[in-house]
Amino acid sequence: MKVAAMARTIGDSVRMLRMARKSERLVAIPMGEIGLPARILSLREGSALAYAQVAAATAPGQVHLRDMKNLYRAHRITQKTRVYGVIGNPIGHSLSPLLHNTGYVAAGKDAVYLPFLVERLDDFIKALPEFGVAGFSVTLPHKEAMFRYLDECEPLAERIGAVNTVTVRRNGSLYGSNTDYLGIQRALEGKMKLRGSRVLLFGAGGAARAAAFALAKAGAELHICARRDSAARTLARAVGGEVVKRATLRKARFDAVLNATPVGMHPHAGIAPLLAEELNCSLVMDLIYRPIQTKLLQKAAARGIRTVSGAEMFLAQGIAQWEQWMSCRAPEKSIRRVVLGALRAEEKHRW
Ligand code: NAP
């Protein structure tokens, strides 16, 4: 018997998983983007087969055969396979499944990492035991709301005010941490001396907070500029930095300038958040990673300034998560090659 039903909530996905568990002579297919993880995990629960897209999709949420086999390795998933994932809304364009799954294949780990479209956080938290999730990445819009569900939290994540990594402990309790700040630190490590350096942070949102704490911890002198003075002041106070007015940037000199606003991100890649004359520094980092080489980085390079792409931060935060969950060094070279390759292919396809 085949049952294909649209999963409108995580709860619907769980019901399909339970159905798959009941009989080996049943094919359970949760449809739609919300149903994607259960579509793959229903095989583990005993569903006799799964459908995959070869040419055009024949049902909503169908995964391409190439991804089913190479990315999620659906045919290899057993009860022993450890399940990880990323939660967010939207989640379709996340590169985290590619990053983590590439690492599992290269390191020979029996684990799978799935994208969970989560509209209501409490629905997902309730379903954790049914999915058997051992850890998950958290992305927009759940990074702050996640705190409510944690049993314990890394003190730095608490100070940053955002959680991007949750580990499910053996007893089911949830431990939250933040690897975005490690992402910033590692992206800049070896490219500049952070201790004592003057850094301008443009923007004062979530990513800026992670960057500010990372830079302050590494001993940098922070200068924060944001379109809302009140946001810049709050962040400056939290990290012992200073607020800078936009009008003074043309004359100010910094060791590094970091963009933590979404200005210049795909599909608005033709614009930059700062003017070339406002880049008086030795290094510019853009936290944006779509595209890899933003307009801001192009402007900086044209002035002979060294550049660091947000792709470096994305890789470093994901690798830190991977290592936290696998308790070993990540196969960094393979992960870098595949993730940067995918970003470049995306750009080529787009333009
Ligand atoms: P966010 O919390 O929404 O904060 C965005 C910040 O940018 C706010 O300070 C906002 O000011 C400011 N801003 C937005 N539009 C602006 C404009 N037109 N001019 C001037 N300032 C503007 O977003 P976020 O999570 O921090 O993300 C910021 C960027 O970092 C995104 O592009 C994201 O993709 C990137 N990011 C990258 C990584 C990575 O791994 N590389 C990780 C996290 C985030 P208001 O408060 O006034 O709106």
mmCIF file of C-alpha atoms and ligand atoms in Angstrom:
data_model
loop_
_atom_site.group_PDB
_atom_site.id
_atom_site.type_symbol
_atom_site.label_atom_id
_atom_site.label_comp_id
_atom_site.label_asym_id
_atom_site.label_seq_id
_atom_site.Cartn_x
_atom_site.Cartn_y
_atom_site.Cartn_z
ATOM 1 C CA MET A 1 0.000 0.000 0.000
ATOM 2 C CA LYS A 2 1.264 3.486 -0.801
ATOM 3 C CA VAL A 3 0.244 6.518 1.212
ATOM 4 C CA ALA A 4 1.339 9.910 -0.118
ATOM 5 C CA ALA A 5 0.085 12.847 1.896
ATOM 6 C CA MET A 6 1.011 16.493 2.089
ATOM 7 C CA ALA A 7 2.905 17.239 5.303
ATOM 8 C CA ARG A 8 1.605 20.649 6.315
ATOM 9 C CA THR A 9 3.233 20.550 9.747
ATOM 10 C CA ILE A 10 6.090 18.704 11.397
ATOM 11 C CA GLY A 11 3.389 16.771 13.269
ATOM 12 C CA ASP A 12 2.099 15.444 9.908
ATOM 13 C CA SER A 13 5.636 14.239 9.070
ATOM 14 C CA VAL A 14 5.815 12.419 12.391
ATOM 15 C CA ARG A 15 2.492 10.657 11.696
ATOM 16 C CA MET A 16 3.870 9.450 8.363
ATOM 17 C CA LEU A 17 7.019 8.157 10.069
ATOM 18 C CA ARG A 18 4.885 6.226 12.563
ATOM 19 C CA MET A 19 2.868 4.759 9.706
ATOM 20 C CA ALA A 20 6.059 3.637 7.939
ATOM 21 C CA ARG A 21 7.124 1.864 11.130
ATOM 22 C CA LYS A 22 3.971 -0.251 11.152
ATOM 23 C CA SER A 23 4.535 -2.430 8.105
ATOM 24 C CA GLU A 24 7.256 -3.314 5.624
ATOM 25 C CA ARG A 25 4.586 -3.559 2.935
ATOM 26 C CA LEU A 26 3.829 0.118 3.146
ATOM 27 C CA VAL A 27 5.297 3.061 1.237
ATOM 28 C CA ALA A 28 4.949 6.254 3.273
ATOM 29 C CA ILE A 29 5.547 9.507 1.415
ATOM 30 C CA PRO A 30 5.245 12.822 3.244
ATOM 31 C CA MET A 31 4.999 15.428 0.475
ATOM 32 C CA GLY A 32 6.010 19.090 0.425
ATOM 33 C CA GLU A 33 9.113 20.863 1.710
ATOM 34 C CA ILE A 34 8.160 20.323 5.369
ATOM 35 C CA GLY A 35 7.997 16.586 4.664
ATOM 36 C CA LEU A 36 11.495 16.313 3.155
ATOM 37 C CA PRO A 37 13.330 14.924 6.220
ATOM 38 C CA ALA A 38 10.550 12.378 6.875
ATOM 39 C CA ARG A 39 10.534 11.458 3.164
ATOM 40 C CA ILE A 40 14.120 10.266 3.631
ATOM 41 C CA LEU A 41 13.810 8.943 7.182
ATOM 42 C CA SER A 42 10.695 6.898 6.377
ATOM 43 C CA LEU A 43 13.085 4.488 4.613
ATOM 44 C CA ARG A 44 14.876 4.009 7.924
ATOM 45 C CA GLU A 45 11.532 3.372 9.599
ATOM 46 C CA GLY A 46 10.721 0.589 7.137
ATOM 47 C CA SER A 47 8.991 2.258 4.212
ATOM 48 C CA ALA A 48 9.472 -0.130 1.262
ATOM 49 C CA LEU A 49 10.694 2.519 -1.186
ATOM 50 C CA ALA A 50 11.000 6.221 -1.849
ATOM 51 C CA TYR A 51 10.406 8.236 -4.997
ATOM 52 C CA ALA A 52 13.003 10.578 -6.453
ATOM 53 C CA GLN A 53 12.991 13.139 -9.200
ATOM 54 C CA VAL A 54 14.945 12.329 -12.376
ATOM 55 C CA ALA A 55 13.686 14.839 -14.934
ATOM 56 C CA ALA A 56 10.767 16.950 -13.688
ATOM 57 C CA ALA A 57 9.397 16.437 -10.172
ATOM 58 C CA THR A 58 6.141 14.498 -10.124
ATOM 59 C CA ALA A 59 5.110 15.567 -6.610
ATOM 60 C CA PRO A 60 5.822 18.542 -4.354
ATOM 61 C CA GLY A 61 8.973 18.214 -2.247
ATOM 62 C CA GLN A 62 10.440 15.387 -4.311
ATOM 63 C CA VAL A 63 14.240 15.234 -4.008
ATOM 64 C CA HIS A 64 16.403 14.770 -7.092
ATOM 65 C CA LEU A 65 17.781 11.241 -7.440
ATOM 66 C CA ARG A 66 21.335 12.654 -7.474
ATOM 67 C CA ASP A 67 20.788 14.317 -4.057
ATOM 68 C CA MET A 68 18.888 11.336 -2.682
ATOM 69 C CA LYS A 69 21.873 9.088 -3.459
ATOM 70 C CA ASN A 70 24.924 11.331 -3.191
ATOM 71 C CA LEU A 71 23.915 14.033 -0.722
ATOM 72 C CA TYR A 72 21.597 12.225 1.699
ATOM 73 C CA ARG A 73 22.695 8.646 0.874
ATOM 74 C CA ALA A 74 19.090 7.574 1.522
ATOM 75 C CA HIS A 75 19.856 3.980 0.472
ATOM 76 C CA ARG A 76 22.448 3.627 3.252
ATOM 77 C CA ILE A 77 20.418 5.021 6.149
ATOM 78 C CA THR A 78 19.742 2.507 8.905
ATOM 79 C CA GLN A 79 18.592 2.695 12.531
ATOM 80 C CA LYS A 80 22.246 3.222 13.463
ATOM 81 C CA THR A 81 22.685 6.307 11.247
ATOM 82 C CA ARG A 82 23.009 9.458 13.337
ATOM 83 C CA VAL A 83 20.622 12.197 12.242
ATOM 84 C CA TYR A 84 21.526 15.911 12.213
ATOM 85 C CA GLY A 85 19.946 18.855 10.462
ATOM 86 C CA VAL A 86 19.372 22.545 10.071
ATOM 87 C CA ILE A 87 16.177 24.327 11.080
ATOM 88 C CA GLY A 88 15.014 27.602 9.561
ATOM 89 C CA ASN A 89 12.375 29.308 7.457
ATOM 90 C CA PRO A 90 13.124 29.518 4.548
ATOM 91 C CA ILE A 91 15.607 26.641 4.364
ATOM 92 C CA GLY A 92 15.601 25.526 0.710
ATOM 93 C CA HIS A 93 18.797 27.389 -0.247
ATOM 94 C CA SER A 94 20.848 26.398 2.795
ATOM 95 C CA LEU A 95 24.288 25.069 1.947
ATOM 96 C CA SER A 96 24.627 23.443 5.368
ATOM 97 C CA PRO A 97 23.353 20.011 4.170
ATOM 98 C CA LEU A 98 26.071 20.042 1.494
ATOM 99 C CA LEU A 99 28.744 21.080 4.015
ATOM 100 C CA HIS A 100 27.903 18.501 6.674
ATOM 101 C CA ASN A 101 27.039 15.567 4.396
ATOM 102 C CA THR A 102 30.226 16.096 2.351
ATOM 103 C CA GLY A 103 32.142 15.839 5.606
ATOM 104 C CA TYR A 104 30.368 12.597 6.580
ATOM 105 C CA VAL A 105 31.163 10.984 3.233
ATOM 106 C CA ALA A 106 34.814 12.097 3.267
ATOM 107 C CA ALA A 107 35.342 10.974 6.875
ATOM 108 C CA GLY A 108 33.317 7.745 6.512
ATOM 109 C CA LYS A 109 30.732 8.713 9.152
ATOM 110 C CA ASP A 110 27.394 6.927 9.343
ATOM 111 C CA ALA A 111 25.403 10.147 9.676
ATOM 112 C CA VAL A 112 22.979 12.229 7.633
ATOM 113 C CA TYR A 113 22.177 15.942 7.778
ATOM 114 C CA LEU A 114 18.722 17.113 6.650
ATOM 115 C CA PRO A 115 17.018 20.481 6.031
ATOM 116 C CA PHE A 116 14.007 20.989 8.319
ATOM 117 C CA LEU A 117 11.605 23.725 7.273
ATOM 118 C CA VAL A 118 10.426 24.844 10.700
ATOM 119 C CA GLU A 119 7.600 27.327 11.049
ATOM 120 C CA ARG A 120 6.827 26.630 14.702
ATOM 121 C CA LEU A 121 9.778 25.857 16.899
ATOM 122 C CA ASP A 122 7.731 23.988 19.528
ATOM 123 C CA ASP A 123 6.454 21.530 16.867
ATOM 124 C CA PHE A 124 10.023 20.665 15.925
ATOM 125 C CA ILE A 125 11.217 20.348 19.526
ATOM 126 C CA LYS A 126 8.334 17.961 20.288
ATOM 127 C CA ALA A 127 9.274 15.829 17.264
ATOM 128 C CA LEU A 128 12.993 15.518 18.114
ATOM 129 C CA PRO A 129 12.764 12.004 19.660
ATOM 130 C CA GLU A 130 10.667 10.704 16.730
ATOM 131 C CA PHE A 131 13.203 11.953 14.196
ATOM 132 C CA GLY A 132 16.055 10.790 16.449
ATOM 133 C CA VAL A 133 17.942 14.042 15.872
ATOM 134 C CA ALA A 134 21.321 14.195 17.663
ATOM 135 C CA GLY A 135 22.126 17.827 16.859
ATOM 136 C CA PHE A 136 20.958 20.673 14.690
ATOM 137 C CA SER A 137 22.051 24.003 13.277
ATOM 138 C CA VAL A 138 19.739 26.941 13.835
ATOM 139 C CA THR A 139 19.240 29.671 11.297
ATOM 140 C CA LEU A 140 16.838 32.589 10.743
ATOM 141 C CA PRO A 141 14.333 33.233 12.279
ATOM 142 C CA HIS A 142 14.932 30.877 15.230
ATOM 143 C CA LYS A 143 18.373 31.893 16.538
ATOM 144 C CA GLU A 144 16.985 33.939 19.437
ATOM 145 C CA ALA A 145 13.747 32.056 20.159
ATOM 146 C CA MET A 146 15.760 28.828 20.569
ATOM 147 C CA PHE A 147 16.975 29.923 24.020
ATOM 148 C CA ARG A 148 13.556 29.132 25.506
ATOM 149 C CA TYR A 149 13.994 25.421 24.746
ATOM 150 C CA LEU A 150 17.556 24.928 25.959
ATOM 151 C CA ASP A 151 18.472 23.096 29.154
ATOM 152 C CA GLU A 152 21.969 24.537 29.121
ATOM 153 C CA CYS A 153 23.800 27.121 27.070
ATOM 154 C CA GLU A 154 27.369 28.193 26.388
ATOM 155 C CA PRO A 155 27.807 31.508 28.299
ATOM 156 C CA LEU A 156 29.178 33.306 25.232
ATOM 157 C CA ALA A 157 26.126 32.352 23.129
ATOM 158 C CA GLU A 158 23.988 33.761 25.907
ATOM 159 C CA ARG A 159 25.900 37.051 25.811
ATOM 160 C CA ILE A 160 25.719 37.195 22.010
ATOM 161 C CA GLY A 161 21.986 36.552 22.314
ATOM 162 C CA ALA A 162 21.869 33.939 19.539
ATOM 163 C CA VAL A 163 22.233 30.167 19.282
ATOM 164 C CA ASN A 164 23.244 28.569 15.975
ATOM 165 C CA THR A 165 24.142 25.089 17.255
ATOM 166 C CA VAL A 166 22.138 22.691 19.441
ATOM 167 C CA THR A 167 23.394 19.344 20.655
ATOM 168 C CA VAL A 168 20.851 16.789 21.844
ATOM 169 C CA ARG A 169 22.391 14.918 24.736
ATOM 170 C CA ARG A 170 21.800 11.227 25.449
ATOM 171 C CA ASN A 171 19.145 12.048 28.056
ATOM 172 C CA GLY A 172 17.345 14.264 25.538
ATOM 173 C CA SER A 173 18.426 17.561 27.096
ATOM 174 C CA LEU A 174 19.402 20.391 24.752
ATOM 175 C CA TYR A 175 22.736 22.238 24.858
ATOM 176 C CA GLY A 176 23.053 25.434 22.831
ATOM 177 C CA SER A 177 26.159 27.156 21.543
ATOM 178 C CA ASN A 178 27.266 29.642 18.905
ATOM 179 C CA THR A 179 29.848 28.866 16.243
ATOM 180 C CA ASP A 180 29.224 32.071 14.210
ATOM 181 C CA TYR A 181 31.678 33.865 16.449
ATOM 182 C CA LEU A 182 34.270 31.121 15.889
ATOM 183 C CA GLY A 183 33.530 31.492 12.167
ATOM 184 C CA ILE A 184 34.562 35.153 12.262
ATOM 185 C CA GLN A 185 37.643 34.442 14.361
ATOM 186 C CA ARG A 186 38.844 31.625 12.124
ATOM 187 C CA ALA A 187 38.073 33.525 8.910
ATOM 188 C CA LEU A 188 40.364 36.346 10.059
ATOM 189 C CA GLU A 189 43.023 34.264 11.822
ATOM 190 C CA GLY A 190 46.290 34.309 9.938
ATOM 191 C CA LYS A 191 45.065 37.190 7.751
ATOM 192 C CA MET A 192 45.555 39.911 10.346
ATOM 193 C CA LYS A 193 46.620 40.407 13.941
ATOM 194 C CA LEU A 194 43.393 41.019 15.833
ATOM 195 C CA ARG A 195 44.874 41.991 19.214
ATOM 196 C CA GLY A 196 45.101 45.789 19.404
ATOM 197 C CA SER A 197 43.806 46.325 15.862
ATOM 198 C CA ARG A 198 41.190 48.983 15.019
ATOM 199 C CA VAL A 199 38.167 47.325 13.425
ATOM 200 C CA LEU A 200 35.081 49.005 11.960
ATOM 201 C CA LEU A 201 31.927 46.901 12.113
ATOM 202 C CA PHE A 202 29.191 48.121 9.784
ATOM 203 C CA GLY A 203 25.761 46.944 10.964
ATOM 204 C CA ALA A 204 24.471 45.978 14.395
ATOM 205 C CA GLY A 205 22.180 42.961 13.802
ATOM 206 C CA GLY A 206 22.588 39.309 14.773
ATOM 207 C CA ALA A 207 25.712 38.542 12.725
ATOM 208 C CA ALA A 208 27.281 41.834 13.854
ATOM 209 C CA ARG A 209 26.758 40.811 17.485
ATOM 210 C CA ALA A 210 28.569 37.493 16.920
ATOM 211 C CA ALA A 211 31.365 39.334 15.096
ATOM 212 C CA ALA A 212 31.626 42.005 17.797
ATOM 213 C CA PHE A 213 31.986 39.437 20.606
ATOM 214 C CA ALA A 214 34.516 37.431 18.585
ATOM 215 C CA LEU A 215 36.626 40.491 17.817
ATOM 216 C CA ALA A 216 36.395 41.875 21.350
ATOM 217 C CA LYS A 217 37.422 38.465 22.747
ATOM 218 C CA ALA A 218 40.415 38.451 20.410
ATOM 219 C CA GLY A 219 41.479 41.869 21.746
ATOM 220 C CA ALA A 220 40.459 44.123 18.836
ATOM 221 C CA GLU A 221 39.404 47.739 19.367
ATOM 222 C CA LEU A 222 35.845 47.923 18.031
ATOM 223 C CA HIS A 223 34.179 50.820 16.233
ATOM 224 C CA ILE A 224 30.535 50.283 15.345
ATOM 225 C CA CYS A 225 28.575 52.129 12.686
ATOM 226 C CA ALA A 226 24.906 51.347 11.980
ATOM 227 C CA ARG A 227 22.043 53.163 10.348
ATOM 228 C CA ARG A 228 20.258 53.207 13.696
ATOM 229 C CA ASP A 229 22.391 54.921 16.302
ATOM 230 C CA SER A 230 20.525 53.210 19.146
ATOM 231 C CA ALA A 231 21.434 49.729 17.793
ATOM 232 C CA ALA A 232 25.088 50.736 17.406
ATOM 233 C CA ARG A 233 25.134 52.137 20.951
ATOM 234 C CA THR A 234 23.629 48.979 22.482
ATOM 235 C CA LEU A 235 26.176 46.754 20.750
ATOM 236 C CA ALA A 236 29.074 49.085 21.538
ATOM 237 C CA ARG A 237 28.101 49.039 25.208
ATOM 238 C CA ALA A 238 27.905 45.232 25.253
ATOM 239 C CA VAL A 239 31.447 44.767 23.906
ATOM 240 C CA GLY A 240 33.185 47.889 25.210
ATOM 241 C CA GLY A 241 33.419 49.435 21.742
ATOM 242 C CA GLU A 242 32.765 52.900 20.330
ATOM 243 C CA VAL A 243 30.033 54.252 18.089
ATOM 244 C CA VAL A 244 31.168 55.892 14.845
ATOM 245 C CA LYS A 245 29.066 58.260 12.755
ATOM 246 C CA ARG A 246 28.776 57.408 9.061
ATOM 247 C CA ALA A 247 29.777 60.974 8.125
ATOM 248 C CA THR A 248 33.249 60.500 9.676
ATOM 249 C CA LEU A 249 34.152 57.328 7.751
ATOM 250 C CA ARG A 250 35.849 59.052 4.783
ATOM 251 C CA LYS A 251 38.487 60.486 7.116
ATOM 252 C CA ALA A 252 38.802 57.577 9.543
ATOM 253 C CA ARG A 253 41.499 54.896 9.244
ATOM 254 C CA PHE A 254 41.031 51.291 10.424
ATOM 255 C CA ASP A 255 43.020 48.079 10.213
ATOM 256 C CA ALA A 256 39.929 46.228 9.044
ATOM 257 C CA VAL A 257 36.361 46.986 7.938
ATOM 258 C CA LEU A 258 33.648 44.320 8.269
ATOM 259 C CA ASN A 259 30.246 44.503 6.600
ATOM 260 C CA ALA A 260 27.553 42.837 8.717
ATOM 261 C CA THR A 261 24.544 44.173 6.787
ATOM 262 C CA PRO A 262 22.759 42.268 4.002
ATOM 263 C CA VAL A 263 23.432 45.107 1.521
ATOM 264 C CA GLY A 264 24.993 43.532 -1.595
ATOM 265 C CA MET A 265 23.570 40.070 -0.997
ATOM 266 C CA HIS A 266 21.984 38.125 -3.875
ATOM 267 C CA PRO A 267 19.644 39.131 -5.578
ATOM 268 C CA HIS A 268 20.928 42.690 -4.967
ATOM 269 C CA ALA A 269 24.560 41.898 -5.694
ATOM 270 C CA GLY A 270 25.079 45.083 -7.732
ATOM 271 C CA ILE A 271 25.200 47.394 -4.706
ATOM 272 C CA ALA A 272 27.678 47.927 -1.867
ATOM 273 C CA PRO A 273 26.960 49.149 1.678
ATOM 274 C CA LEU A 274 29.974 51.503 1.773
ATOM 275 C CA LEU A 275 31.618 53.861 -0.721
ATOM 276 C CA ALA A 276 35.161 53.212 -1.951
ATOM 277 C CA GLU A 277 36.307 56.413 -0.141
ATOM 278 C CA GLU A 278 34.992 54.948 3.130
ATOM 279 C CA LEU A 279 37.344 51.989 2.870
ATOM 280 C CA ASN A 280 40.545 53.324 4.434
ATOM 281 C CA CYS A 281 41.992 50.117 5.800
ATOM 282 C CA SER A 282 44.274 47.153 5.038
ATOM 283 C CA LEU A 283 41.563 44.469 5.004
ATOM 284 C CA VAL A 284 37.846 44.296 4.177
ATOM 285 C CA MET A 285 35.648 41.365 5.151
ATOM 286 C CA ASP A 286 32.075 40.955 3.948
ATOM 287 C CA LEU A 287 29.945 38.555 5.994
ATOM 288 C CA ILE A 288 27.772 37.955 2.924
ATOM 289 C CA TYR A 289 28.684 34.750 1.067
ATOM 290 C CA ARG A 290 26.206 34.915 -1.829
ATOM 291 C CA PRO A 291 27.967 36.060 -3.986
ATOM 292 C CA ILE A 292 31.426 35.008 -2.805
ATOM 293 C CA GLN A 293 32.969 38.180 -4.225
ATOM 294 C CA THR A 294 30.545 40.993 -3.351
ATOM 295 C CA LYS A 295 30.547 44.484 -4.855
ATOM 296 C CA LEU A 296 32.116 45.720 -1.606
ATOM 297 C CA LEU A 297 34.996 43.248 -1.903
ATOM 298 C CA GLN A 298 35.468 44.220 -5.552
ATOM 299 C CA LYS A 299 35.693 47.898 -4.558
ATOM 300 C CA ALA A 300 38.212 47.057 -1.844
ATOM 301 C CA ALA A 301 40.341 44.932 -4.180
ATOM 302 C CA ALA A 302 40.358 47.777 -6.725
ATOM 303 C CA ARG A 303 41.902 49.981 -4.009
ATOM 304 C CA GLY A 304 44.578 47.369 -3.322
ATOM 305 C CA ILE A 305 42.956 46.264 -0.040
ATOM 306 C CA ARG A 306 43.042 42.581 0.979
ATOM 307 C CA THR A 307 39.611 40.923 1.091
ATOM 308 C CA VAL A 308 37.962 38.093 3.020
ATOM 309 C CA SER A 309 34.657 36.614 1.824
ATOM 310 C CA GLY A 310 31.792 35.628 4.120
ATOM 311 C CA ALA A 311 32.208 32.170 2.569
ATOM 312 C CA GLU A 312 35.217 31.755 4.891
ATOM 313 C CA MET A 313 32.993 32.458 7.895
ATOM 314 C CA PHE A 314 30.258 30.163 6.625
ATOM 315 C CA LEU A 315 32.769 27.333 6.177
ATOM 316 C CA ALA A 316 34.416 27.906 9.554
ATOM 317 C CA GLN A 317 31.146 28.056 11.538
ATOM 318 C CA GLY A 318 29.903 24.866 9.855
ATOM 319 C CA ILE A 319 33.192 23.031 10.316
ATOM 320 C CA ALA A 320 33.170 23.989 14.010
ATOM 321 C CA GLN A 321 29.676 22.467 14.332
ATOM 322 C CA TRP A 322 30.740 19.354 12.464
ATOM 323 C CA GLU A 323 33.695 18.871 14.823
ATOM 324 C CA GLN A 324 31.575 19.547 17.907
ATOM 325 C CA TRP A 325 29.164 16.758 16.925
ATOM 326 C CA MET A 326 31.623 14.239 15.459
ATOM 327 C CA SER A 327 34.301 14.791 18.151
ATOM 328 C CA CYS A 328 37.098 14.660 15.563
ATOM 329 C CA ARG A 329 38.796 16.894 12.986
ATOM 330 C CA ALA A 330 36.643 17.633 9.948
ATOM 331 C CA PRO A 331 37.860 16.771 6.430
ATOM 332 C CA GLU A 332 38.256 20.472 5.764
ATOM 333 C CA LYS A 333 39.778 20.246 2.293
ATOM 334 C CA SER A 334 36.904 18.210 0.855
ATOM 335 C CA ILE A 335 34.290 20.401 2.526
ATOM 336 C CA ARG A 336 35.932 23.603 1.207
ATOM 337 C CA ARG A 337 36.239 22.274 -2.311
ATOM 338 C CA VAL A 338 32.624 21.123 -2.537
ATOM 339 C CA VAL A 339 30.992 24.131 -0.830
ATOM 340 C CA LEU A 340 33.016 26.756 -2.714
ATOM 341 C CA GLY A 341 32.439 24.788 -5.916
ATOM 342 C CA ALA A 342 28.682 24.862 -5.320
ATOM 343 C CA LEU A 343 28.705 28.606 -4.617
ATOM 344 C CA ARG A 344 30.715 29.267 -7.789
ATOM 345 C CA ALA A 345 28.441 27.035 -9.866
ATOM 346 C CA GLU A 346 25.400 28.870 -8.485
ATOM 347 C CA GLU A 347 26.922 32.215 -9.522
ATOM 348 C CA LYS A 348 27.827 30.984 -12.976
ATOM 349 C CA HIS A 349 24.324 29.641 -13.448
ATOM 350 C CA ARG A 350 22.794 32.926 -12.290
ATOM 351 C CA TRP A 351 24.850 35.262 -14.435
HETATM 352 P P1 NAP B 1 20.065 41.187 10.775
HETATM 353 O O1 NAP B 1 20.038 40.663 12.173
HETATM 354 O O2 NAP B 1 18.772 41.490 10.091
HETATM 355 O O3 NAP B 1 20.929 42.551 10.817
HETATM 356 C C1 NAP B 1 21.169 43.294 9.671
HETATM 357 C C2 NAP B 1 21.879 44.606 10.018
HETATM 358 O O4 NAP B 1 22.083 45.307 8.800
HETATM 359 C C3 NAP B 1 21.077 45.530 10.917
HETATM 360 O O5 NAP B 1 21.953 46.311 11.676
HETATM 361 C C4 NAP B 1 20.326 46.384 9.886
HETATM 362 O O6 NAP B 1 19.925 47.635 10.374
HETATM 363 C C5 NAP B 1 21.425 46.585 8.872
HETATM 364 N N1 NAP B 1 20.907 46.955 7.565
HETATM 365 C C6 NAP B 1 19.980 46.294 6.830
HETATM 366 N N2 NAP B 1 19.773 46.950 5.666
HETATM 367 C C7 NAP B 1 20.576 48.056 5.689
HETATM 368 C C8 NAP B 1 20.807 49.111 4.780
HETATM 369 N N3 NAP B 1 20.158 49.170 3.615
HETATM 370 N N4 NAP B 1 21.710 50.052 5.116
HETATM 371 C C9 NAP B 1 22.355 50.004 6.288
HETATM 372 N N5 NAP B 1 22.184 49.021 7.201
HETATM 373 C C10 NAP B 1 21.304 48.046 6.891
HETATM 374 O O7 NAP B 1 20.847 40.230 9.807
HETATM 375 P P2 NAP B 1 22.101 39.291 10.185
HETATM 376 O O8 NAP B 1 21.617 37.954 10.580
HETATM 377 O O9 NAP B 1 22.969 40.032 11.121
HETATM 378 O O10 NAP B 1 22.800 39.103 8.750
HETATM 379 C C11 NAP B 1 23.553 40.142 8.152
HETATM 380 C C12 NAP B 1 24.327 39.569 6.973
HETATM 381 O O11 NAP B 1 25.313 38.657 7.442
HETATM 382 C C13 NAP B 1 23.447 38.801 5.989
HETATM 383 O O12 NAP B 1 23.843 39.124 4.689
HETATM 384 C C14 NAP B 1 23.781 37.344 6.274
HETATM 385 O O13 NAP B 1 23.672 36.540 5.118
HETATM 386 C C15 NAP B 1 25.233 37.450 6.713
HETATM 387 N N6 NAP B 1 25.619 36.312 7.571
HETATM 388 C C16 NAP B 1 26.643 35.546 7.140
HETATM 389 C C17 NAP B 1 27.055 34.466 7.890
HETATM 390 C C18 NAP B 1 28.190 33.623 7.397
HETATM 391 O O14 NAP B 1 28.357 32.495 7.886
HETATM 392 N N7 NAP B 1 29.000 34.126 6.478
HETATM 393 C C19 NAP B 1 26.411 34.170 9.104
HETATM 394 C C20 NAP B 1 25.371 34.989 9.533
HETATM 395 C C21 NAP B 1 24.973 36.070 8.742
HETATM 396 P P3 NAP B 1 18.454 47.815 11.045
HETATM 397 O O15 NAP B 1 18.520 47.158 12.385
HETATM 398 O O16 NAP B 1 18.283 49.286 11.101
HETATM 399 O O17 NAP B 1 17.489 47.142 10.121
#
